[in-house]
mmCIF file of C-alpha atoms and ligand atoms in Angstrom:
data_model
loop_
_atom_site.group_PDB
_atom_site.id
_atom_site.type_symbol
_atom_site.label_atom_id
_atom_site.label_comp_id
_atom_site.label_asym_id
_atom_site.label_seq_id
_atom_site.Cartn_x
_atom_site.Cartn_y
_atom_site.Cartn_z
ATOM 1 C CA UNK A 1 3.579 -3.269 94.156
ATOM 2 C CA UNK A 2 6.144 -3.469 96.962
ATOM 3 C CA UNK A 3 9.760 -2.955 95.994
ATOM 4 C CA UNK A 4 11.492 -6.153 94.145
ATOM 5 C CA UNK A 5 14.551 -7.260 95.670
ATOM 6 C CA UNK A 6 16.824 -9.078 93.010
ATOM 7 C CA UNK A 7 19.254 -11.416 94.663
ATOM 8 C CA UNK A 8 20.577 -14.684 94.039
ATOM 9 C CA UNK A 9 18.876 -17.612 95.010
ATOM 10 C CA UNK A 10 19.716 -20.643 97.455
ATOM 11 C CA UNK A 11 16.983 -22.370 99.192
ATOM 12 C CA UNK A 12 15.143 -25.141 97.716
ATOM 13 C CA UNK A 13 11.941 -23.401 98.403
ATOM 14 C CA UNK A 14 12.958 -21.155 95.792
ATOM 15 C CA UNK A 15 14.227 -23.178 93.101
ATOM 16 C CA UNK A 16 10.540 -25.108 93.215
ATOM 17 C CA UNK A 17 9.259 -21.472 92.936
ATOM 18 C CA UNK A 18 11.506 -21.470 89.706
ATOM 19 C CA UNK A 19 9.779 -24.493 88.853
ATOM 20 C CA UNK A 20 6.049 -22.870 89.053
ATOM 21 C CA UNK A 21 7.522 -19.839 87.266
ATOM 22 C CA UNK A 22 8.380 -21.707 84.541
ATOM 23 C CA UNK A 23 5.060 -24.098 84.275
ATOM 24 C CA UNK A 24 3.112 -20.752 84.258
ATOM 25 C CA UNK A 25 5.250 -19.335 81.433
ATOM 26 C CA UNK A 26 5.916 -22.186 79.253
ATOM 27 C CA UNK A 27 3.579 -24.789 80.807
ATOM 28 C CA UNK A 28 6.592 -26.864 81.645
ATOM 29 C CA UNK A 29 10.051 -27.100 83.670
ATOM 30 C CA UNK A 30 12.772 -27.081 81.290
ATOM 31 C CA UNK A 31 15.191 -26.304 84.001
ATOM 32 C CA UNK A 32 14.528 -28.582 87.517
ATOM 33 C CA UNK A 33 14.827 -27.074 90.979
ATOM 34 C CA UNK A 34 17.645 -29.700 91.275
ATOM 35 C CA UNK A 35 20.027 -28.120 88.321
ATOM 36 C CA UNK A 36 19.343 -24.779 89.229
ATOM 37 C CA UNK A 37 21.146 -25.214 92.952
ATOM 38 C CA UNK A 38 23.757 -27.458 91.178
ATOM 39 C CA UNK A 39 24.493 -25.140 88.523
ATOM 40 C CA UNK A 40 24.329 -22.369 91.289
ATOM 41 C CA UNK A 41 26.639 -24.122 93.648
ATOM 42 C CA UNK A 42 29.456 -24.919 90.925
ATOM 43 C CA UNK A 43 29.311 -22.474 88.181
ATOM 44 C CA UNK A 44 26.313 -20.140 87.139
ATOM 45 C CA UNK A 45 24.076 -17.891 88.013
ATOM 46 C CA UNK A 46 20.365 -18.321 89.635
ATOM 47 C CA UNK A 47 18.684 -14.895 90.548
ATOM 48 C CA UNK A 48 15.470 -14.102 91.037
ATOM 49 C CA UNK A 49 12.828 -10.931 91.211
ATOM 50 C CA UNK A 50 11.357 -11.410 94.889
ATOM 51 C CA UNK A 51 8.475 -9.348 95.756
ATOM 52 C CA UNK A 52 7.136 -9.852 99.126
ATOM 53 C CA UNK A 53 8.876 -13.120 99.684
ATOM 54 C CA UNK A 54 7.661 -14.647 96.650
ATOM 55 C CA UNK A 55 10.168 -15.138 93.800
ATOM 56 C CA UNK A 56 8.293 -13.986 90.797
ATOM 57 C CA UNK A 57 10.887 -13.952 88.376
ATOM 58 C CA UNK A 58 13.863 -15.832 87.677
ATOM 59 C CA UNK A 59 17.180 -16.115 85.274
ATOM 60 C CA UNK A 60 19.087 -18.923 84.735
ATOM 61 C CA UNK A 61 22.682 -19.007 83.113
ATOM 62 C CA UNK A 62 25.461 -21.849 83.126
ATOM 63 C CA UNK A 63 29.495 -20.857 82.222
ATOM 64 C CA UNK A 64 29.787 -21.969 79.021
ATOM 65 C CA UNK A 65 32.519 -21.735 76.077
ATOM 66 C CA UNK A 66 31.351 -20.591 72.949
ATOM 67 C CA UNK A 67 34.634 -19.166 70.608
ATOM 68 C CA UNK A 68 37.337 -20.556 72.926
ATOM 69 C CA UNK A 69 36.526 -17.778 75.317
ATOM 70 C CA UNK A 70 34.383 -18.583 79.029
ATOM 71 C CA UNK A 71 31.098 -17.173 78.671
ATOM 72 C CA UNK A 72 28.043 -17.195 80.719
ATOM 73 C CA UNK A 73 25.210 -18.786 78.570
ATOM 74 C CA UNK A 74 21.677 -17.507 79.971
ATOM 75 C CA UNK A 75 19.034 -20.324 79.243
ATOM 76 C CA UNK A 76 16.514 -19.236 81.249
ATOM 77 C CA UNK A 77 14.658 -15.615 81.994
ATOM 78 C CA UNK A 78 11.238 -15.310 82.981
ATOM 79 C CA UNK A 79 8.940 -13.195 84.537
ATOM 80 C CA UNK A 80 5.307 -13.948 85.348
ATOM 81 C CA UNK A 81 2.685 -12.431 83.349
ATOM 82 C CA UNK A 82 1.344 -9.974 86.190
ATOM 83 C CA UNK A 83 4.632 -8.574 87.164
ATOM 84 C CA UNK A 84 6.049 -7.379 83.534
ATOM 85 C CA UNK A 85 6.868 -4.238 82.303
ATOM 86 C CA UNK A 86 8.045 -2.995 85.621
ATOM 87 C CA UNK A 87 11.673 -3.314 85.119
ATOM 88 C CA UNK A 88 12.041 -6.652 86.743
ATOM 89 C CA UNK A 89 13.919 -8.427 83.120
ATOM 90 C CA UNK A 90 15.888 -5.130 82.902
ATOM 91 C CA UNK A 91 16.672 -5.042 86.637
ATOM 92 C CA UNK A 92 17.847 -9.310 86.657
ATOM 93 C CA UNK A 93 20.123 -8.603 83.643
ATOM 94 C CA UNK A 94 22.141 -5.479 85.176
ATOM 95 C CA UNK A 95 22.567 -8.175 88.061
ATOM 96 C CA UNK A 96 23.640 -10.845 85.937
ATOM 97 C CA UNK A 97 25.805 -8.250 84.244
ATOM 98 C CA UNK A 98 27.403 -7.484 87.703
ATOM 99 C CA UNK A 99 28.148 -10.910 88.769
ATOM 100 C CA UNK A 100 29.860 -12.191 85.562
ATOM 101 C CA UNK A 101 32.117 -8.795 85.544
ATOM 102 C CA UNK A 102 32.907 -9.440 88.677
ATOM 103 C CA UNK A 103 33.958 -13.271 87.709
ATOM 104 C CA UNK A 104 35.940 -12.117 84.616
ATOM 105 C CA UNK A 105 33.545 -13.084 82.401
ATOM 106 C CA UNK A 106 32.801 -10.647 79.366
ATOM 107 C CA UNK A 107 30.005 -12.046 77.418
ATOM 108 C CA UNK A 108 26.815 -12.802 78.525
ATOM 109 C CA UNK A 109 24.872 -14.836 75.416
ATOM 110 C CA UNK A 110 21.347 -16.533 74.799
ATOM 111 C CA UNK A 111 18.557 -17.511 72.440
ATOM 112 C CA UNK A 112 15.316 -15.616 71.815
ATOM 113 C CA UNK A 113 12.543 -15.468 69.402
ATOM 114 C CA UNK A 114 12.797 -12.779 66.636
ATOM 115 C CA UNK A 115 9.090 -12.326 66.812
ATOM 116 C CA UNK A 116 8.595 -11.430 70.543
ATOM 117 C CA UNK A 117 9.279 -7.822 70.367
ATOM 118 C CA UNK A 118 9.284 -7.416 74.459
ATOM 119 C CA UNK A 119 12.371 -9.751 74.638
ATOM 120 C CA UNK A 120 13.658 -7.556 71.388
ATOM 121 C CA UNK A 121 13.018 -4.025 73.556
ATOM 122 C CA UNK A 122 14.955 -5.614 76.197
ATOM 123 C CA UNK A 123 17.619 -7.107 74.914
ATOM 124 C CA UNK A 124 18.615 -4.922 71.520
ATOM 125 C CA UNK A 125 16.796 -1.210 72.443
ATOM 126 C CA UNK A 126 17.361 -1.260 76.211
ATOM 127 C CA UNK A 127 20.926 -3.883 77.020
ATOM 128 C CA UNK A 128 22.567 -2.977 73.110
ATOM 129 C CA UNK A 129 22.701 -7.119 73.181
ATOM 130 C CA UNK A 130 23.955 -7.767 69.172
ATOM 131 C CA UNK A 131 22.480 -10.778 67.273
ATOM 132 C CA UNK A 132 25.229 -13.099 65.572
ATOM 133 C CA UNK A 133 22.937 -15.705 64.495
ATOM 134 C CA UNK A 134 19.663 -17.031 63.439
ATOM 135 C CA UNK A 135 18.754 -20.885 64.157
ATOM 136 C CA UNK A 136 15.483 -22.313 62.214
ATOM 137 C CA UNK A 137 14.233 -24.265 64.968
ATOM 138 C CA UNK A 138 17.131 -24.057 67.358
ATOM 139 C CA UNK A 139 14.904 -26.467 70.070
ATOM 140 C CA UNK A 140 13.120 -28.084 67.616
ATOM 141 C CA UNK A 141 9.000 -28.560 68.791
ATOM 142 C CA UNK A 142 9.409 -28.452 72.131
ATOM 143 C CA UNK A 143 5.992 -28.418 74.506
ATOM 144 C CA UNK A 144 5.822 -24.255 75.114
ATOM 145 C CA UNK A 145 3.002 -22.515 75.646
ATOM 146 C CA UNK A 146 3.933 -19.524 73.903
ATOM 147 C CA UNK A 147 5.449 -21.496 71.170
ATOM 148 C CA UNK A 148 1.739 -22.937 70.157
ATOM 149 C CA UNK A 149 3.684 -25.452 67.770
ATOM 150 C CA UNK A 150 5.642 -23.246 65.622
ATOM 151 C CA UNK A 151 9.385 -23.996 64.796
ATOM 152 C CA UNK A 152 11.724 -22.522 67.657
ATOM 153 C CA UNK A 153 13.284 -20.211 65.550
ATOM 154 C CA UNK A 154 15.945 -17.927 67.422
ATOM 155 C CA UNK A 155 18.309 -15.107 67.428
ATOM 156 C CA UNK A 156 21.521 -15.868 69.327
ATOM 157 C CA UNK A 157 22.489 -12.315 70.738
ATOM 158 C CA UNK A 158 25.877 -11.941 72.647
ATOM 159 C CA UNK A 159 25.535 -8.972 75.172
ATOM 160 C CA UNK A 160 29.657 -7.901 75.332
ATOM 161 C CA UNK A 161 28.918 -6.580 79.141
ATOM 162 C CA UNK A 162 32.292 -5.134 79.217
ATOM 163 C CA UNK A 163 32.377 -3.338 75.943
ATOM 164 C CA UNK A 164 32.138 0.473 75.516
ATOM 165 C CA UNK A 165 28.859 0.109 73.590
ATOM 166 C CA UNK A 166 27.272 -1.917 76.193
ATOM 167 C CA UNK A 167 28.505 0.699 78.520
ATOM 168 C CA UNK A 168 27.292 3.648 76.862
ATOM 169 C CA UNK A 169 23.311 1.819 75.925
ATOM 170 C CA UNK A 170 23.102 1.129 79.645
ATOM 171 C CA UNK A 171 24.375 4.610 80.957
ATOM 172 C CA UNK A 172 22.667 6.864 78.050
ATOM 173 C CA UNK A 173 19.749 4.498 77.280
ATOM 174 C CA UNK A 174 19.026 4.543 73.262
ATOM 175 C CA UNK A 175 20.257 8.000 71.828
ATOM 176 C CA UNK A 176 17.879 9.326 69.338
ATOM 177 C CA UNK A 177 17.954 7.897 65.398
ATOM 178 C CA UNK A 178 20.037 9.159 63.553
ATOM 179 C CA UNK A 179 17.654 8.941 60.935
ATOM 180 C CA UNK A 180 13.996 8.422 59.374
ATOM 181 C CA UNK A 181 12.629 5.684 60.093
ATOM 182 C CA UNK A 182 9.547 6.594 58.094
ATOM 183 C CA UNK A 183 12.165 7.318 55.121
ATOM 184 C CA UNK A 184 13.830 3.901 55.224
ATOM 185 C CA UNK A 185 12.631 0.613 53.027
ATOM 186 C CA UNK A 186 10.845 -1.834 54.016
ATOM 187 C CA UNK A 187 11.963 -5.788 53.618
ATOM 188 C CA UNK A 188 8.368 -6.770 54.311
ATOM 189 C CA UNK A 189 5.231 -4.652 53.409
ATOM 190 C CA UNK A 190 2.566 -4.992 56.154
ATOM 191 C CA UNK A 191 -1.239 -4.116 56.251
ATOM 192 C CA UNK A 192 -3.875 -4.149 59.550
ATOM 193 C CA UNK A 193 -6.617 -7.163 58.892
ATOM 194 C CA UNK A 194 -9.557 -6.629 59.852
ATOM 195 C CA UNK A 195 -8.533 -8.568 63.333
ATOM 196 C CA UNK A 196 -6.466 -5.748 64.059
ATOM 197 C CA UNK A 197 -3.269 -8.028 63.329
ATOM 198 C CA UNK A 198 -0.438 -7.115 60.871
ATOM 199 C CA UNK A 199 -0.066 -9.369 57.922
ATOM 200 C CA UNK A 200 3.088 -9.451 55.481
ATOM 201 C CA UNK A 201 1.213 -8.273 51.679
ATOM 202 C CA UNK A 202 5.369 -8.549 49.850
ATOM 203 C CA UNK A 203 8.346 -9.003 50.919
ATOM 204 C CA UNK A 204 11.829 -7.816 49.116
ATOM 205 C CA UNK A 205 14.453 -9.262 49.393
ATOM 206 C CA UNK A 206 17.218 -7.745 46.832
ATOM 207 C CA UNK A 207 16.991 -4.532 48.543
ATOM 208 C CA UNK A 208 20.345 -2.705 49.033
ATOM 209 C CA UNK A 209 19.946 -0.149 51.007
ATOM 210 C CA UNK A 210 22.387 0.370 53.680
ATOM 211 C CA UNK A 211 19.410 0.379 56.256
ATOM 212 C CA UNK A 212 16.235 -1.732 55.401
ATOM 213 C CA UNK A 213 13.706 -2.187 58.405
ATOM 214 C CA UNK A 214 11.745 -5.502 58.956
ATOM 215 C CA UNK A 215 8.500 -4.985 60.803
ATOM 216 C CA UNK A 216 7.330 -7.963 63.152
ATOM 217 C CA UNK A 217 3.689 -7.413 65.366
ATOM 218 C CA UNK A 218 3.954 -5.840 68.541
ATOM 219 C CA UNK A 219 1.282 -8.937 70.191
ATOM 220 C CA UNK A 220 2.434 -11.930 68.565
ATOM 221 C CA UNK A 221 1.430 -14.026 71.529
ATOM 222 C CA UNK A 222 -2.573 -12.715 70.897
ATOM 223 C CA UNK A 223 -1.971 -13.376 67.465
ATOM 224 C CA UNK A 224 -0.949 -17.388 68.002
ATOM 225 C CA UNK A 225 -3.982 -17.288 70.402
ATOM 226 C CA UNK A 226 -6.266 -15.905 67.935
ATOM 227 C CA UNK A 227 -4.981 -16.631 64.376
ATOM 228 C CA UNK A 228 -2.321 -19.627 64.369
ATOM 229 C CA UNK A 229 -2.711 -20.037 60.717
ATOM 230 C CA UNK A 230 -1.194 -16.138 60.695
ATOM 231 C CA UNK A 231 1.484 -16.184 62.982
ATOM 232 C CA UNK A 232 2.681 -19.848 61.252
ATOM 233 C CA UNK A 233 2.729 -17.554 58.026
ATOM 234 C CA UNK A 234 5.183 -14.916 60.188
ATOM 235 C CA UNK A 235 7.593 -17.184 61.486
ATOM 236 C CA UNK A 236 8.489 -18.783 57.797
ATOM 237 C CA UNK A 237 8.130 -15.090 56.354
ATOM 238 C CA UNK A 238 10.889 -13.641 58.667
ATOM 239 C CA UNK A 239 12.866 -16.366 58.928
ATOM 240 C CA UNK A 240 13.099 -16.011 55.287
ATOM 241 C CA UNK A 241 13.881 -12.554 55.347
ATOM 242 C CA UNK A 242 16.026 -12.743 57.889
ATOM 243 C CA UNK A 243 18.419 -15.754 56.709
ATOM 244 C CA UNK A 244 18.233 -13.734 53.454
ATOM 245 C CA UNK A 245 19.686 -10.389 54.999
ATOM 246 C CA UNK A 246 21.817 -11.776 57.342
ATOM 247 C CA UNK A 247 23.768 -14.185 54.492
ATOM 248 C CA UNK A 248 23.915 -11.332 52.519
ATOM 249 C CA UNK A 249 26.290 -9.155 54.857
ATOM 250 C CA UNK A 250 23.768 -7.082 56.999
ATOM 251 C CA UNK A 251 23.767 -7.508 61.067
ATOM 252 C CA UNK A 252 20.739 -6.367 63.375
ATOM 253 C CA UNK A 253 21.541 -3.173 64.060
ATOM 254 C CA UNK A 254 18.880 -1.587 66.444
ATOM 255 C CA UNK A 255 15.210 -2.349 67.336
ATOM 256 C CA UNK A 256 12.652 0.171 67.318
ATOM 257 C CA UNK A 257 9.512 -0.704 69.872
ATOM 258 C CA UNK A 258 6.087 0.444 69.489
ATOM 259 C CA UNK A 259 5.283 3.869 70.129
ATOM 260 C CA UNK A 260 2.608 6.329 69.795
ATOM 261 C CA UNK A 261 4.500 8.248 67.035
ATOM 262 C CA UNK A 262 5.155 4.545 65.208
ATOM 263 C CA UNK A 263 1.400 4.506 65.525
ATOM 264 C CA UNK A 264 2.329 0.964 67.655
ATOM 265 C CA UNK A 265 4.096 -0.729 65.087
ATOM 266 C CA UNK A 266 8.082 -1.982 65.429
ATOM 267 C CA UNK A 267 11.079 -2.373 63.477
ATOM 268 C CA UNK A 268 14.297 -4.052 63.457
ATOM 269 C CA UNK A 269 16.853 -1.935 62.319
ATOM 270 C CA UNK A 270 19.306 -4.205 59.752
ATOM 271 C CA UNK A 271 22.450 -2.052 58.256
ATOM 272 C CA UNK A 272 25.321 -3.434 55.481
HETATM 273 C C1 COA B 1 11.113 -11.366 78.537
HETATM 274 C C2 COA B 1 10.678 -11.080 79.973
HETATM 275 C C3 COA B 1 11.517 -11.860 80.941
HETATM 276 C C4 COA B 1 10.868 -9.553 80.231
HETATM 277 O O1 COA B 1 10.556 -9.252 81.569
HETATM 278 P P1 COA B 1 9.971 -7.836 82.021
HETATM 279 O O2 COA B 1 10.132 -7.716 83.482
HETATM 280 O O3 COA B 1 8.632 -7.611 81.442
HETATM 281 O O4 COA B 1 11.020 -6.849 81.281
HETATM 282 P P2 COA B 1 11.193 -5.266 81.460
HETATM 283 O O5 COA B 1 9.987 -4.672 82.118
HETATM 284 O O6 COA B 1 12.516 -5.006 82.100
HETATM 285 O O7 COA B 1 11.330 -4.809 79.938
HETATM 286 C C5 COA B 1 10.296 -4.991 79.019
HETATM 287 C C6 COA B 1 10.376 -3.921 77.958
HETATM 288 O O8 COA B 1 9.506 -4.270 76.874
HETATM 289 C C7 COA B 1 8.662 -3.150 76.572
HETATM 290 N N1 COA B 1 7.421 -3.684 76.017
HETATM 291 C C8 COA B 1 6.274 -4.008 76.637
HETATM 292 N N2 COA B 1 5.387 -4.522 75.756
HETATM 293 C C9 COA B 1 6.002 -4.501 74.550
HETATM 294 C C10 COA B 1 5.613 -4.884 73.253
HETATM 295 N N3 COA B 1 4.418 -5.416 73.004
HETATM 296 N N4 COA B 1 6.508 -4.751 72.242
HETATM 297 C C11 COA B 1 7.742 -4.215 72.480
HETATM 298 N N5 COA B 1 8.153 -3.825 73.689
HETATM 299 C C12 COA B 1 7.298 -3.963 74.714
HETATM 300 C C13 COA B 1 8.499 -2.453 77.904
HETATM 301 O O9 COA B 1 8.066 -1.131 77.750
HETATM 302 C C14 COA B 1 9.920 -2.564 78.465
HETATM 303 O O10 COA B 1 10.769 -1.631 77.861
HETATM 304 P P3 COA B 1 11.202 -0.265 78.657
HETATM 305 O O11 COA B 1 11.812 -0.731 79.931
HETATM 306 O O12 COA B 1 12.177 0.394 77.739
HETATM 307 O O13 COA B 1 9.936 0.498 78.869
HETATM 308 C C15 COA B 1 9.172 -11.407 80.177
HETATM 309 O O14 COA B 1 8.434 -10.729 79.222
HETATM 310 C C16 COA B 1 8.862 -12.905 80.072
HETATM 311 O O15 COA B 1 8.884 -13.618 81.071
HETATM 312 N N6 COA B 1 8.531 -13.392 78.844
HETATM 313 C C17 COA B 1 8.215 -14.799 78.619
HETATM 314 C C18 COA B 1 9.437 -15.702 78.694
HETATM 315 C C19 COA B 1 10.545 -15.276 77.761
HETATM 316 O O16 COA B 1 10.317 -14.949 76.616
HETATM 317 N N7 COA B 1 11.794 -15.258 78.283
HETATM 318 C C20 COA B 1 12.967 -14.827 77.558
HETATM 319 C C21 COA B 1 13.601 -15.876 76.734
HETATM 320 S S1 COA B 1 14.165 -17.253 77.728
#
């Protein structure tokens, strides 16, 4: 691939290749080509991933105030399918970072699904974004392609861009865990079908534990493909554990992606 340039965007060629970006991801424009060079005129951010002179991945973020303090609220990230996993989310966000430090600005926040454990690598393992929220249904059913018809339930994760710990996660990367994961409960109890999916078998929720880890599929957009029915049952499962945990006094504290010695599966990390 030749090397990505991220850089802001101006011309109205590019905001229509926003546009496309955005049908191909979601299979419709939430944000027009005409907002993103307003907002991007008088108070925001439009970048995109160019490769070759074609934009191939875009973010979108509007100043906002959220807790009487100016924020920058990022609606919009998106990369297309061939071009992930190369650093191009990663590489937009340090950007972003860099423009709204430079503007003052020390908070950059945004919605994302629980359940899409990419978008949880990114923003809690790799950016130390922290989640203060979870919204049943936070768009209600909106026409998304990766959605498939399930509720829009979302994290709201504030990434404090000036804040030691933001510092540190981006300069040191994730340090390794202090503990176990293997040795920690579980809030939900999982097992492989015979699809090669993971499906909940209990959940607990009066565990106590300082550190209880929810599991959530590494492929949850093959799994609404494939098994609706399944990934229907996830979203009301976590959202149930979640809500539970969160009430309850415990914050997201880390996530844990997939890796060979997890044997592919992934954990949130909640601690009291
Ligand atoms: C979210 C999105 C923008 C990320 O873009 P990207 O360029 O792929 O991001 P990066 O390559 O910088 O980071 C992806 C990380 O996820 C990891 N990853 C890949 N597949 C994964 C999986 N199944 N589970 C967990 N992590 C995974 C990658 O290894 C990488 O982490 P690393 O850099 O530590 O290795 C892109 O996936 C996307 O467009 N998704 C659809 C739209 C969306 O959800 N947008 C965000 C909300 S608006």
């Amino acid at each position: 691939m030749p090397r990505a340039q991220i850089r802001l965007l101006h011309r109205v060629e590019e905001f229509r290749q926003c546009e496309r970006i955005q049908k191909s991801v979601w299979g419709n424009v939430g944000v027009s080509g005409e907002l993103l060079a307003v907002t991007q005129k008088y108070g925001g951010v439009v970048l995109g991933a160019v490769v070759g002179g074609k934009v191939v991945g875009c973010l979108y973020a509007f100043l906002a105030c959220r807790h009487k303090a100016l924020i920058h609220w990022s609606h919009i990230m998106a990369v297309e399918p061939g071009y992930r996993d190369q650093g191009l989310g990663f590489l937009m966000k340090l950007a972003h970072r860099r423009l709204a430090l430079a503007q003052g600005i020390k908070s950059i926040c945004w919605t994302y699904d629980p359940l899409q454990s990419r978008n949880a690598a990114l923003n809690i393992t790799r950016l130390g974004a922290r989640v203060e929220e979870y919204i049943p249904d936070c768009y209600g059913r909106f026409p998304s392609a990766i959605e498939k018809g399930l509720p829009s339930d979302r994290f709201v994760v504030d990434w404090r861009i000036a804040s030691p710990a933001a510092e540190s996660r981006l300069r040191e990367g994730r340090q390794p865990c202090p503990y176990d994961p293997a040795r920690l409960p579980r809030a939900n109890e999982t097992r492989l079908n015979v699809q090669g999916f993971i499906e909940n078998v209990r959940l607990h929720l009066r565990l106590r534990a300082p550190r209880p880890l929810v599991e959530i599929p590494s492929n949850t957009d093959a799994m609404r493909s494939k098994d609706l029915k399944l990934a229907r049952r996830w979203r009301t499962d976590t959202r149930k554990i979640f809500q539970h945990y969160l009430a309850a006094g415990y914050r997201v504290e880390d996530f844990l992606p997939p890796s060979p010695a997890s044997g592919g599966r992934c954990y949130y990390v909640l601690r009291r």
